[in-house]
Amino acid sequence: MATFDVRFLGCKVSHLDAQDVRARLLADGHTERADGDVAIVNTCCVTHEALSKSRQAATRAARTHRRVYLTGCAANLEGDALAGLPQNVIVVRRPSEDTPDAVAADVGALGCVNDVARLERVRAFVKIQDGCSFSCSFCVIPLVRGATRSRSADAVLREVRRRVEQGHPEVVLTGINLGCFRDRAAGYDLPRLVRAVGSTPGLARLRLSSIEINHVNDALVEALRETPTVSRHLHVPLQSGDDAVLRAMRRRYTSATYLRKLEPLAADFNLTSDVIVGFPTEDEAAFERTLATVEGAGLSRVHVFPYSPRPGTVTAADDRVPPAAKKERGVRLRALSDELERRRWRSKLGARDSVLVDRPGRGYGDDYTPFLVDAPVGELVEVRATSIAAEGIRAVAA
Ligand code: SF4
C-alpha cells in the first residue's frame, strides 16, 4: 500500500481532475497523508506563470516524495516545456478521463476497498464535460485537453445524488466549455441538465462554473430562472470589449452581442467575467472600450489575466504589448472591478441572504457574493447584511 498526497494548480477543472486521481487511489486502498511516498501534482499551463509554478510544484514535491506524478494540462503540452525535471517526476501525458487509471496502474492497485471519497470542500464540483472544439487564437486548452466530450446525463445525475448524500449542500457544474454539454442519446442539453440536477432531493444550491456568451440563450436562462435551487450567479468570460481584438482572438461574438445578452440578466443575476489585458492587437483605445463594456454589462467582478503567449497557439509568437502597459491596464481594470463590486455590495446592505459557510468566518450568498459570518463551516445560514469589509459583506444571523 502506498501513501500519497494530491495537489493541483489552476482552475476548478484541474481541482476536479486531481480529486478524481485522489478518489481512485483511495478506492484502491492507498492512504492519503501529507508526507506520503507519492505526490500527484495536477498542473496548469494557461499562462507562462502557471506553467512555471507547475514546474516548481513538481520539483519541490520531488525533494520530499519518492515518486511524483505530474498530470493535467501542462503534462500534455508538446515540446520541451517540462524538460529538465527531476528523475523521480513521471509525466502522465493522458486525457483527463484516462489519468486516474494510468496513475493507479503505476502506483499499484490493491483492489476496491473504499467507496467514492467525499470531496474535501464544502461545495462539490461535478464535471459534466471536458475539452473544447473552438480555437480561440490565444488558448492552449484545446491543444492539451482535446475536443469537447460530455459525460452521460445519467452519470452526472448519479454523481450529484451521491454528493448530496455525502453532505455537500451545493453542487457546481463544471467543465471547460459547459455550453457544449450534450447527451444526445438521452436527449439532454445544458438547460435540461440544469433542471434535472436542480431537482435533486436534498440539494440546496446549484451553480454553473462559467458559460460562454454564445451559449447564453432563452432556454438556458429559463432553466436557470425556473429551477429554485439555482444560484443567481453567472460567470461569462468577456476577454475583450473591443470588436477588432475579439475578432483577432477568434471569439465569435461582438461586444454588442455580449451586452445585449447580459442586459436582461443584470437585474437579478450577479454577473462576473474574465478579461485578458495586453493581447497583441490591444491598443489604448481598445482597452478603453473594454473598460466601457465591463461597466456597461453590469459586471460585478472581473478576473484579470495579463496576456501570455502559449506554445502551439495562433498568437504564440506575438507578444508586442510592453509588460509595463499590460501591468498598467491590469491595475486600472482591477480598480474598476473593485469599484463595481463594492457598488453591488453596498446595494445589499440591510437585505437578507442565505450564506453557505465554506471556511471559518466566511461564505457565499445565493448569488455568490462573499459574506463574513460567524457560523459553523458547512451550514447554510439566513443572514442580514450589516456593513462592508475588504473581503466581503459583514452579516449577522437574520
Ligand atoms: S478560450 Fe476559447 S478555445 Fe479556450 S477553452 Fe475557452 S472557448 Fe475553448
mmCIF file of C-alpha atoms and ligand atoms in Angstrom:
data_model
loop_
_atom_site.group_PDB
_atom_site.id
_atom_site.type_symbol
_atom_site.label_atom_id
_atom_site.label_comp_id
_atom_site.label_asym_id
_atom_site.label_seq_id
_atom_site.Cartn_x
_atom_site.Cartn_y
_atom_site.Cartn_z
ATOM 1 C CA MET A 1 0.000 0.000 0.000
ATOM 2 C CA ALA A 2 1.281 3.457 -0.864
ATOM 3 C CA THR A 3 0.794 6.740 0.934
ATOM 4 C CA PHE A 4 0.089 9.731 -1.226
ATOM 5 C CA ASP A 5 -0.962 13.352 -1.379
ATOM 6 C CA VAL A 6 -2.557 15.322 -4.158
ATOM 7 C CA ARG A 7 -2.217 18.979 -5.084
ATOM 8 C CA PHE A 8 -3.428 20.990 -8.047
ATOM 9 C CA LEU A 9 -2.748 24.270 -9.785
ATOM 10 C CA GLY A 10 -5.179 26.283 -11.862
ATOM 11 C CA CYS A 11 -8.911 26.120 -12.330
ATOM 12 C CA LYS A 12 -11.821 24.127 -10.904
ATOM 13 C CA VAL A 13 -11.472 21.542 -13.658
ATOM 14 C CA SER A 14 -7.882 20.945 -12.562
ATOM 15 C CA HIS A 15 -9.127 20.616 -8.970
ATOM 16 C CA LEU A 16 -11.687 18.038 -10.101
ATOM 17 C CA ASP A 17 -9.150 16.083 -12.131
ATOM 18 C CA ALA A 18 -6.888 15.955 -9.071
ATOM 19 C CA GLN A 19 -9.855 14.773 -6.973
ATOM 20 C CA ASP A 20 -10.531 12.005 -9.499
ATOM 21 C CA VAL A 21 -6.973 10.702 -9.076
ATOM 22 C CA ARG A 22 -7.326 11.009 -5.286
ATOM 23 C CA ALA A 23 -10.643 9.104 -5.301
ATOM 24 C CA ARG A 24 -9.152 6.383 -7.486
ATOM 25 C CA LEU A 25 -6.101 5.897 -5.228
ATOM 26 C CA LEU A 26 -8.297 5.830 -2.104
ATOM 27 C CA ALA A 27 -10.582 3.304 -3.803
ATOM 28 C CA ASP A 28 -7.524 1.167 -4.499
ATOM 29 C CA GLY A 29 -6.688 1.101 -0.791
ATOM 30 C CA HIS A 30 -3.862 3.627 -0.681
ATOM 31 C CA THR A 31 -3.693 6.127 2.176
ATOM 32 C CA GLU A 32 -3.708 9.898 1.934
ATOM 33 C CA ARG A 33 -1.005 11.515 4.065
ATOM 34 C CA ALA A 34 0.805 14.870 3.815
ATOM 35 C CA ASP A 35 4.230 13.219 3.852
ATOM 36 C CA GLY A 36 3.311 10.362 1.505
ATOM 37 C CA ASP A 37 5.611 8.257 -0.714
ATOM 38 C CA VAL A 38 3.845 9.509 -3.795
ATOM 39 C CA ALA A 39 2.746 13.003 -4.818
ATOM 40 C CA ILE A 40 0.277 13.839 -7.562
ATOM 41 C CA VAL A 41 0.706 17.345 -8.972
ATOM 42 C CA ASN A 42 -2.130 18.238 -11.339
ATOM 43 C CA THR A 43 -0.805 21.128 -13.363
ATOM 44 C CA CYS A 44 -1.894 24.190 -15.320
ATOM 45 C CA CYS A 45 -0.380 25.848 -18.386
ATOM 46 C CA VAL A 46 -2.932 28.530 -19.161
ATOM 47 C CA THR A 47 -0.242 31.214 -18.729
ATOM 48 C CA HIS A 48 3.537 31.160 -18.695
ATOM 49 C CA GLU A 49 3.409 31.870 -14.963
ATOM 50 C CA ALA A 50 1.045 28.935 -14.341
ATOM 51 C CA LEU A 51 3.396 26.604 -16.190
ATOM 52 C CA SER A 52 6.395 27.778 -14.242
ATOM 53 C CA LYS A 53 4.512 27.384 -10.919
ATOM 54 C CA SER A 54 3.537 23.861 -12.015
ATOM 55 C CA ARG A 55 7.179 23.003 -12.700
ATOM 56 C CA GLN A 56 8.193 24.441 -9.326
ATOM 57 C CA ALA A 57 5.489 22.453 -7.503
ATOM 58 C CA ALA A 58 6.664 19.207 -9.122
ATOM 59 C CA THR A 59 10.306 19.974 -8.376
ATOM 60 C CA ARG A 60 9.510 20.774 -4.726
ATOM 61 C CA ALA A 61 7.445 17.590 -4.373
ATOM 62 C CA ALA A 62 10.282 15.561 -5.888
ATOM 63 C CA ARG A 63 12.514 16.540 -2.936
ATOM 64 C CA THR A 64 10.115 15.101 -0.355
ATOM 65 C CA HIS A 65 8.449 12.197 -2.185
ATOM 66 C CA ARG A 66 9.806 9.023 -3.692
ATOM 67 C CA ARG A 67 7.756 9.474 -6.871
ATOM 68 C CA VAL A 68 5.834 12.427 -8.297
ATOM 69 C CA TYR A 69 3.134 12.079 -10.964
ATOM 70 C CA LEU A 70 2.813 15.265 -12.973
ATOM 71 C CA THR A 71 -0.679 15.235 -14.520
ATOM 72 C CA GLY A 72 -3.104 17.688 -16.104
ATOM 73 C CA CYS A 73 -2.806 20.402 -18.736
ATOM 74 C CA ALA A 74 0.947 21.078 -18.571
ATOM 75 C CA ALA A 75 1.691 17.353 -18.825
ATOM 76 C CA ASN A 76 0.015 17.364 -22.240
ATOM 77 C CA LEU A 77 1.986 20.285 -23.677
ATOM 78 C CA GLU A 78 4.001 19.460 -26.762
ATOM 79 C CA GLY A 79 7.679 20.362 -26.904
ATOM 80 C CA ASP A 80 10.245 20.747 -24.153
ATOM 81 C CA ALA A 81 8.185 22.722 -21.619
ATOM 82 C CA LEU A 82 8.827 20.025 -18.999
ATOM 83 C CA ALA A 83 12.431 19.228 -19.882
ATOM 84 C CA GLY A 84 14.901 19.054 -17.006
ATOM 85 C CA LEU A 85 12.531 17.939 -14.238
ATOM 86 C CA PRO A 86 13.997 15.684 -11.520
ATOM 87 C CA GLN A 87 14.217 11.996 -12.466
ATOM 88 C CA ASN A 88 11.584 10.874 -9.985
ATOM 89 C CA VAL A 89 8.937 13.022 -11.714
ATOM 90 C CA ILE A 90 6.753 10.936 -14.037
ATOM 91 C CA VAL A 91 4.898 12.980 -16.647
ATOM 92 C CA VAL A 92 1.471 11.417 -17.292
ATOM 93 C CA ARG A 93 0.566 12.574 -20.803
ATOM 94 C CA ARG A 94 -3.065 11.398 -20.943
ATOM 95 C CA PRO A 95 -6.569 12.848 -21.414
ATOM 96 C CA SER A 96 -8.143 13.675 -18.060
ATOM 97 C CA GLU A 97 -10.535 10.692 -18.132
ATOM 98 C CA ASP A 98 -7.641 8.218 -18.547
ATOM 99 C CA THR A 99 -5.328 9.810 -15.973
ATOM 100 C CA PRO A 100 -6.670 8.183 -12.756
ATOM 101 C CA ASP A 101 -6.291 4.687 -14.273
ATOM 102 C CA ALA A 102 -2.805 5.469 -15.595
ATOM 103 C CA VAL A 103 -1.591 6.757 -12.219
ATOM 104 C CA ALA A 104 -3.319 3.962 -10.289
ATOM 105 C CA ALA A 105 -1.795 1.283 -12.535
ATOM 106 C CA ASP A 106 1.665 2.684 -11.953
ATOM 107 C CA VAL A 107 1.241 3.154 -8.191
ATOM 108 C CA GLY A 108 -0.101 -0.399 -7.971
ATOM 109 C CA ALA A 109 -3.774 -1.180 -7.486
ATOM 110 C CA LEU A 110 -4.804 -3.240 -4.470
ATOM 111 C CA GLY A 111 -8.454 -3.772 -5.380
ATOM 112 C CA CYS A 112 -11.537 -1.821 -4.454
ATOM 113 C CA VAL A 113 -11.818 -1.327 -0.701
ATOM 114 C CA ASN A 114 -13.363 2.126 -0.321
ATOM 115 C CA ASP A 115 -16.418 3.823 -1.718
ATOM 116 C CA VAL A 116 -16.035 7.031 -3.702
ATOM 117 C CA ALA A 117 -14.309 9.535 -1.445
ATOM 118 C CA ARG A 118 -16.121 12.605 -0.200
ATOM 119 C CA LEU A 119 -14.647 15.771 -1.622
ATOM 120 C CA GLU A 120 -12.600 17.921 0.720
ATOM 121 C CA ARG A 121 -14.539 21.092 0.080
ATOM 122 C CA VAL A 122 -17.988 22.121 1.295
ATOM 123 C CA ARG A 123 -19.322 22.577 -2.236
ATOM 124 C CA ALA A 124 -18.983 19.707 -4.673
ATOM 125 C CA PHE A 125 -17.708 20.390 -8.165
ATOM 126 C CA VAL A 126 -19.147 17.888 -10.630
ATOM 127 C CA LYS A 127 -17.587 17.661 -14.056
ATOM 128 C CA ILE A 128 -20.102 17.353 -16.878
ATOM 129 C CA GLN A 129 -17.863 17.992 -19.862
ATOM 130 C CA ASP A 130 -14.202 18.300 -20.812
ATOM 131 C CA GLY A 131 -12.213 19.734 -23.713
ATOM 132 C CA CYS A 132 -13.080 22.419 -26.235
ATOM 133 C CA SER A 133 -13.614 22.288 -30.001
ATOM 134 C CA PHE A 134 -13.200 26.014 -30.560
ATOM 135 C CA SER A 135 -9.919 27.626 -31.422
ATOM 136 C CA CYS A 136 -9.550 30.997 -29.754
ATOM 137 C CA SER A 137 -6.240 32.255 -31.086
ATOM 138 C CA PHE A 138 -4.579 32.661 -27.658
ATOM 139 C CA CYS A 139 -5.821 29.487 -25.984
ATOM 140 C CA VAL A 140 -3.802 26.359 -25.320
ATOM 141 C CA ILE A 141 -6.687 24.442 -23.730
ATOM 142 C CA PRO A 142 -7.930 22.626 -26.885
ATOM 143 C CA LEU A 143 -4.331 21.505 -27.509
ATOM 144 C CA VAL A 144 -3.824 19.991 -24.069
ATOM 145 C CA ARG A 145 -7.370 18.814 -23.286
ATOM 146 C CA GLY A 146 -8.602 17.823 -26.728
ATOM 147 C CA ALA A 147 -12.013 18.236 -28.345
ATOM 148 C CA THR A 148 -15.206 18.618 -26.361
ATOM 149 C CA ARG A 149 -16.827 15.479 -24.964
ATOM 150 C CA SER A 150 -19.567 15.089 -22.374
ATOM 151 C CA ARG A 151 -20.358 12.688 -19.587
ATOM 152 C CA SER A 152 -23.719 10.993 -19.807
ATOM 153 C CA ALA A 153 -26.556 12.796 -18.054
ATOM 154 C CA ASP A 154 -27.151 9.635 -16.050
ATOM 155 C CA ALA A 155 -23.561 9.607 -14.732
ATOM 156 C CA VAL A 156 -23.810 13.284 -13.803
ATOM 157 C CA LEU A 157 -27.142 12.818 -12.016
ATOM 158 C CA ARG A 158 -25.837 9.785 -10.115
ATOM 159 C CA GLU A 159 -22.749 11.700 -9.000
ATOM 160 C CA VAL A 160 -24.855 14.667 -7.890
ATOM 161 C CA ARG A 161 -27.113 12.376 -5.822
ATOM 162 C CA ARG A 162 -24.040 10.784 -4.231
ATOM 163 C CA ARG A 163 -22.503 14.182 -3.411
ATOM 164 C CA VAL A 164 -25.733 15.342 -1.784
ATOM 165 C CA GLU A 165 -25.915 12.101 0.240
ATOM 166 C CA GLN A 166 -22.312 12.715 1.333
ATOM 167 C CA GLY A 167 -23.416 16.057 2.771
ATOM 168 C CA HIS A 168 -22.467 18.570 0.092
ATOM 169 C CA PRO A 169 -25.244 21.179 0.113
ATOM 170 C CA GLU A 170 -24.033 22.901 -3.065
ATOM 171 C CA VAL A 171 -23.082 21.463 -6.439
ATOM 172 C CA VAL A 172 -21.175 23.382 -9.106
ATOM 173 C CA LEU A 173 -21.472 22.003 -12.635
ATOM 174 C CA THR A 174 -18.001 22.301 -14.080
ATOM 175 C CA GLY A 175 -16.276 21.841 -17.422
ATOM 176 C CA ILE A 176 -14.047 23.581 -19.921
ATOM 177 C CA ASN A 177 -16.932 24.790 -22.095
ATOM 178 C CA LEU A 178 -20.159 23.962 -20.270
ATOM 179 C CA GLY A 179 -22.493 25.107 -23.036
ATOM 180 C CA CYS A 180 -21.152 22.299 -25.244
ATOM 181 C CA PHE A 181 -22.609 19.671 -22.902
ATOM 182 C CA ARG A 182 -24.732 17.186 -24.837
ATOM 183 C CA ASP A 183 -26.028 13.717 -24.112
ATOM 184 C CA ARG A 184 -27.645 13.114 -27.485
ATOM 185 C CA ALA A 185 -28.631 9.521 -26.748
ATOM 186 C CA ALA A 186 -30.631 10.556 -23.693
ATOM 187 C CA GLY A 187 -31.811 13.862 -25.176
ATOM 188 C CA TYR A 188 -30.072 16.198 -22.735
ATOM 189 C CA ASP A 189 -28.536 19.606 -23.339
ATOM 190 C CA LEU A 190 -27.348 22.004 -20.638
ATOM 191 C CA PRO A 191 -30.757 23.590 -19.902
ATOM 192 C CA ARG A 192 -32.371 20.177 -19.412
ATOM 193 C CA LEU A 193 -29.464 19.024 -17.262
ATOM 194 C CA VAL A 194 -29.768 22.147 -15.081
ATOM 195 C CA ARG A 195 -33.447 21.403 -14.484
ATOM 196 C CA ALA A 196 -32.763 17.735 -13.694
ATOM 197 C CA VAL A 197 -29.776 18.326 -11.409
ATOM 198 C CA GLY A 198 -31.516 21.244 -9.719
ATOM 199 C CA SER A 199 -34.390 18.948 -8.718
ATOM 200 C CA THR A 200 -32.135 16.503 -6.849
ATOM 201 C CA PRO A 201 -33.740 15.864 -3.434
ATOM 202 C CA GLY A 202 -31.710 17.466 -0.648
ATOM 203 C CA LEU A 203 -29.709 19.765 -2.912
ATOM 204 C CA ALA A 204 -29.693 23.293 -1.528
ATOM 205 C CA ARG A 205 -27.869 25.147 -4.268
ATOM 206 C CA LEU A 206 -26.717 24.639 -7.832
ATOM 207 C CA ARG A 207 -24.294 26.815 -9.811
ATOM 208 C CA LEU A 208 -22.610 26.789 -13.193
ATOM 209 C CA SER A 209 -18.852 27.377 -13.027
ATOM 210 C CA SER A 210 -18.839 29.524 -16.186
ATOM 211 C CA ILE A 211 -20.617 29.840 -19.509
ATOM 212 C CA GLU A 212 -19.596 31.360 -22.827
ATOM 213 C CA ILE A 213 -21.813 34.223 -24.021
ATOM 214 C CA ASN A 214 -22.616 32.273 -27.207
ATOM 215 C CA HIS A 215 -24.323 29.651 -25.061
ATOM 216 C CA VAL A 216 -26.431 32.118 -23.074
ATOM 217 C CA ASN A 217 -29.846 31.649 -24.734
ATOM 218 C CA ASP A 218 -33.527 31.741 -23.790
ATOM 219 C CA ALA A 219 -33.718 28.026 -22.962
ATOM 220 C CA LEU A 220 -30.779 28.269 -20.559
ATOM 221 C CA VAL A 221 -31.975 31.490 -18.924
ATOM 222 C CA GLU A 222 -35.452 29.990 -18.419
ATOM 223 C CA ALA A 223 -33.943 26.856 -16.891
ATOM 224 C CA LEU A 224 -31.815 28.969 -14.541
ATOM 225 C CA ARG A 225 -34.719 31.195 -13.523
ATOM 226 C CA GLU A 226 -37.275 28.390 -13.150
ATOM 227 C CA THR A 227 -35.145 25.999 -11.091
ATOM 228 C CA PRO A 228 -35.466 27.128 -7.461
ATOM 229 C CA THR A 229 -32.112 25.730 -6.320
ATOM 230 C CA VAL A 230 -30.128 27.599 -8.993
ATOM 231 C CA SER A 231 -27.872 30.340 -7.672
ATOM 232 C CA ARG A 232 -28.319 33.748 -9.312
ATOM 233 C CA HIS A 233 -24.723 33.940 -10.464
ATOM 234 C CA LEU A 234 -23.243 33.638 -13.934
ATOM 235 C CA HIS A 235 -19.575 33.838 -14.858
ATOM 236 C CA VAL A 236 -19.408 34.830 -18.524
ATOM 237 C CA PRO A 237 -15.904 35.379 -19.987
ATOM 238 C CA LEU A 238 -15.628 38.630 -21.967
ATOM 239 C CA GLN A 239 -11.862 38.563 -22.742
ATOM 240 C CA SER A 240 -12.074 41.947 -24.523
ATOM 241 C CA GLY A 241 -14.661 44.645 -25.101
ATOM 242 C CA ASP A 242 -13.146 45.700 -28.423
ATOM 243 C CA ASP A 243 -14.548 44.095 -31.577
ATOM 244 C CA ALA A 244 -11.270 44.103 -33.524
ATOM 245 C CA VAL A 245 -9.499 42.404 -30.607
ATOM 246 C CA LEU A 246 -12.358 39.909 -30.248
ATOM 247 C CA ARG A 247 -12.013 39.081 -33.953
ATOM 248 C CA ALA A 248 -8.250 38.625 -33.597
ATOM 249 C CA MET A 249 -8.939 36.416 -30.578
ATOM 250 C CA ARG A 250 -11.430 34.411 -32.722
ATOM 251 C CA ARG A 251 -14.044 34.727 -30.032
ATOM 252 C CA ARG A 252 -17.105 34.610 -32.365
ATOM 253 C CA TYR A 253 -19.092 37.464 -30.775
ATOM 254 C CA THR A 254 -19.042 41.240 -30.623
ATOM 255 C CA SER A 255 -19.150 43.488 -27.586
ATOM 256 C CA ALA A 256 -22.715 44.459 -28.630
ATOM 257 C CA THR A 257 -23.776 40.788 -28.510
ATOM 258 C CA TYR A 258 -22.227 40.421 -25.085
ATOM 259 C CA LEU A 259 -24.065 43.497 -23.805
ATOM 260 C CA ARG A 260 -27.376 42.542 -25.436
ATOM 261 C CA LYS A 261 -27.381 39.019 -23.987
ATOM 262 C CA LEU A 262 -26.463 40.066 -20.461
ATOM 263 C CA GLU A 263 -28.719 43.113 -20.278
ATOM 264 C CA PRO A 264 -31.858 41.148 -19.240
ATOM 265 C CA LEU A 265 -29.871 39.232 -16.620
ATOM 266 C CA ALA A 266 -28.156 42.118 -14.857
ATOM 267 C CA ALA A 267 -31.220 42.896 -12.701
ATOM 268 C CA ASP A 268 -31.415 39.505 -10.968
ATOM 269 C CA PHE A 269 -28.054 37.784 -11.560
ATOM 270 C CA ASN A 270 -24.623 38.570 -10.167
ATOM 271 C CA LEU A 271 -22.506 38.661 -13.328
ATOM 272 C CA THR A 272 -18.738 38.125 -13.255
ATOM 273 C CA SER A 273 -16.193 37.690 -16.007
ATOM 274 C CA ASP A 274 -12.634 37.141 -17.270
ATOM 275 C CA VAL A 275 -10.684 39.668 -19.301
ATOM 276 C CA ILE A 276 -7.263 39.386 -20.940
ATOM 277 C CA VAL A 277 -5.213 42.600 -20.919
ATOM 278 C CA GLY A 278 -2.323 43.195 -23.321
ATOM 279 C CA PHE A 279 -3.495 40.945 -26.159
ATOM 280 C CA PRO A 280 -1.161 41.687 -29.108
ATOM 281 C CA THR A 281 -3.629 43.865 -31.049
ATOM 282 C CA GLU A 282 -4.977 45.676 -27.988
ATOM 283 C CA ASP A 283 -4.054 49.376 -28.049
ATOM 284 C CA GLU A 284 -5.064 52.022 -25.540
ATOM 285 C CA ALA A 285 -8.335 52.811 -27.359
ATOM 286 C CA ALA A 286 -9.262 49.119 -27.465
ATOM 287 C CA PHE A 287 -8.549 48.805 -23.759
ATOM 288 C CA GLU A 288 -10.770 51.836 -23.047
ATOM 289 C CA ARG A 289 -13.580 50.061 -24.922
ATOM 290 C CA THR A 290 -13.061 47.033 -22.686
ATOM 291 C CA LEU A 291 -13.448 49.218 -19.591
ATOM 292 C CA ALA A 292 -16.668 50.655 -21.034
ATOM 293 C CA THR A 293 -18.037 47.183 -21.857
ATOM 294 C CA VAL A 294 -17.244 45.874 -18.374
ATOM 295 C CA GLU A 295 -19.153 48.760 -16.831
ATOM 296 C CA GLY A 296 -21.996 48.638 -19.378
ATOM 297 C CA ALA A 297 -22.580 44.907 -18.936
ATOM 298 C CA GLY A 298 -23.335 45.295 -15.229
ATOM 299 C CA LEU A 299 -20.474 43.013 -14.193
ATOM 300 C CA SER A 300 -19.637 42.968 -10.502
ATOM 301 C CA ARG A 301 -16.210 41.386 -10.713
ATOM 302 C CA VAL A 302 -13.565 40.724 -13.360
ATOM 303 C CA HIS A 303 -10.687 38.283 -13.147
ATOM 304 C CA VAL A 304 -7.849 39.984 -14.978
ATOM 305 C CA PHE A 305 -5.298 37.916 -16.910
ATOM 306 C CA PRO A 306 -2.271 39.599 -18.464
ATOM 307 C CA TYR A 307 -1.835 38.113 -21.944
ATOM 308 C CA SER A 308 0.860 35.452 -22.084
ATOM 309 C CA PRO A 309 1.707 33.710 -25.390
ATOM 310 C CA ARG A 310 1.202 29.939 -25.212
ATOM 311 C CA PRO A 311 3.107 27.418 -27.319
ATOM 312 C CA GLY A 312 1.244 25.969 -30.299
ATOM 313 C CA THR A 313 -1.423 28.712 -30.434
ATOM 314 C CA VAL A 314 -2.039 31.131 -33.321
ATOM 315 C CA THR A 315 -0.557 34.026 -31.336
ATOM 316 C CA ALA A 316 2.339 32.025 -29.843
ATOM 317 C CA ALA A 317 4.973 34.272 -31.441
ATOM 318 C CA ASP A 318 3.215 37.576 -30.805
ATOM 319 C CA ASP A 319 3.617 39.442 -27.538
ATOM 320 C CA ARG A 320 4.019 43.028 -28.666
ATOM 321 C CA VAL A 321 2.329 44.928 -25.805
ATOM 322 C CA PRO A 322 5.102 46.012 -23.407
ATOM 323 C CA PRO A 323 4.930 44.465 -19.902
ATOM 324 C CA ALA A 324 4.552 47.928 -18.317
ATOM 325 C CA ALA A 325 1.444 48.624 -20.420
ATOM 326 C CA LYS A 326 -0.043 45.218 -19.526
ATOM 327 C CA LYS A 327 0.609 45.924 -15.870
ATOM 328 C CA GLU A 328 -0.913 49.402 -16.007
ATOM 329 C CA ARG A 329 -4.046 48.142 -17.805
ATOM 330 C CA GLY A 330 -4.340 45.326 -15.275
ATOM 331 C CA VAL A 331 -4.218 47.820 -12.391
ATOM 332 C CA ARG A 332 -6.901 50.016 -13.991
ATOM 333 C CA LEU A 333 -9.213 47.102 -14.753
ATOM 334 C CA ARG A 334 -8.823 45.647 -11.260
ATOM 335 C CA ALA A 335 -9.612 49.083 -9.795
ATOM 336 C CA LEU A 336 -12.806 49.228 -11.880
ATOM 337 C CA SER A 337 -13.678 45.670 -10.823
ATOM 338 C CA ASP A 338 -13.227 46.621 -7.141
ATOM 339 C CA GLU A 339 -15.402 49.700 -7.568
ATOM 340 C CA LEU A 340 -18.184 47.726 -9.298
ATOM 341 C CA GLU A 341 -18.027 45.021 -6.667
ATOM 342 C CA ARG A 342 -18.314 47.497 -3.807
ATOM 343 C CA ARG A 343 -21.215 49.196 -5.575
ATOM 344 C CA ARG A 344 -23.044 45.859 -5.667
ATOM 345 C CA TRP A 345 -22.175 45.061 -2.045
ATOM 346 C CA ARG A 346 -23.489 48.465 -0.914
ATOM 347 C CA SER A 347 -26.795 47.779 -2.673
ATOM 348 C CA LYS A 348 -27.230 44.700 -0.499
ATOM 349 C CA LEU A 349 -26.822 46.380 2.901
ATOM 350 C CA GLY A 350 -29.800 45.682 5.158
ATOM 351 C CA ALA A 351 -31.038 42.844 2.919
ATOM 352 C CA ARG A 352 -31.330 39.154 3.839
ATOM 353 C CA ASP A 353 -29.439 36.366 2.117
ATOM 354 C CA SER A 354 -28.699 32.642 2.547
ATOM 355 C CA VAL A 355 -24.997 32.107 3.082
ATOM 356 C CA LEU A 356 -23.244 28.776 2.684
ATOM 357 C CA VAL A 357 -20.302 28.899 5.101
ATOM 358 C CA ASP A 358 -17.371 27.268 3.334
ATOM 359 C CA ARG A 359 -14.469 28.411 5.546
ATOM 360 C CA PRO A 360 -14.251 29.611 9.135
ATOM 361 C CA GLY A 361 -15.974 33.006 9.250
ATOM 362 C CA ARG A 362 -16.682 33.153 5.513
ATOM 363 C CA GLY A 363 -19.129 32.008 2.910
ATOM 364 C CA TYR A 364 -21.087 32.908 -0.198
ATOM 365 C CA GLY A 365 -24.601 34.261 -0.606
ATOM 366 C CA ASP A 366 -27.161 32.968 -3.054
ATOM 367 C CA ASP A 367 -25.653 34.956 -5.939
ATOM 368 C CA TYR A 368 -22.061 34.093 -4.981
ATOM 369 C CA THR A 369 -21.422 37.342 -3.140
ATOM 370 C CA PRO A 370 -18.788 36.824 -0.433
ATOM 371 C CA PHE A 371 -20.019 37.229 3.162
ATOM 372 C CA LEU A 372 -18.273 37.332 6.533
ATOM 373 C CA VAL A 373 -20.407 35.470 9.067
ATOM 374 C CA ASP A 374 -19.913 33.704 12.352
ATOM 375 C CA ALA A 375 -21.411 30.233 11.782
ATOM 376 C CA PRO A 376 -20.201 26.621 11.538
ATOM 377 C CA VAL A 377 -18.498 25.558 8.298
ATOM 378 C CA GLY A 378 -20.853 23.631 6.020
ATOM 379 C CA GLU A 379 -24.043 25.331 7.251
ATOM 380 C CA LEU A 380 -26.452 27.318 5.154
ATOM 381 C CA VAL A 381 -27.468 30.282 7.331
ATOM 382 C CA GLU A 382 -30.002 33.073 6.902
ATOM 383 C CA VAL A 383 -28.265 36.416 7.449
ATOM 384 C CA ARG A 384 -28.773 40.169 7.213
ATOM 385 C CA ALA A 385 -26.029 42.285 5.613
ATOM 386 C CA THR A 386 -24.731 44.939 8.014
ATOM 387 C CA SER A 387 -21.557 46.561 6.645
ATOM 388 C CA ILE A 388 -18.793 46.218 4.106
ATOM 389 C CA ALA A 389 -15.281 44.917 4.723
ATOM 390 C CA ALA A 390 -12.364 44.479 2.311
ATOM 391 C CA GLU A 391 -13.123 40.788 1.679
ATOM 392 C CA GLY A 392 -16.929 40.822 1.621
ATOM 393 C CA ILE A 393 -20.148 41.872 3.327
ATOM 394 C CA ARG A 394 -20.323 41.534 7.106
ATOM 395 C CA ALA A 395 -23.565 39.884 8.178
ATOM 396 C CA VAL A 396 -25.406 38.685 11.284
ATOM 397 C CA ALA A 397 -27.980 35.934 11.768
ATOM 398 C CA ALA A 398 -31.363 37.140 10.475
HETATM 399 S S1 SF4 B 1 -10.886 30.296 -24.515
HETATM 400 FE FE1 SF4 B 1 -11.805 29.559 -26.459
HETATM 401 S S2 SF4 B 1 -10.562 27.788 -27.093
HETATM 402 FE FE2 SF4 B 1 -10.077 28.220 -24.936
HETATM 403 S S3 SF4 B 1 -11.403 26.837 -23.755
HETATM 404 FE FE3 SF4 B 1 -12.494 28.828 -23.954
HETATM 405 S S4 SF4 B 1 -13.768 28.681 -25.828
HETATM 406 FE FE4 SF4 B 1 -12.254 26.970 -25.876
#
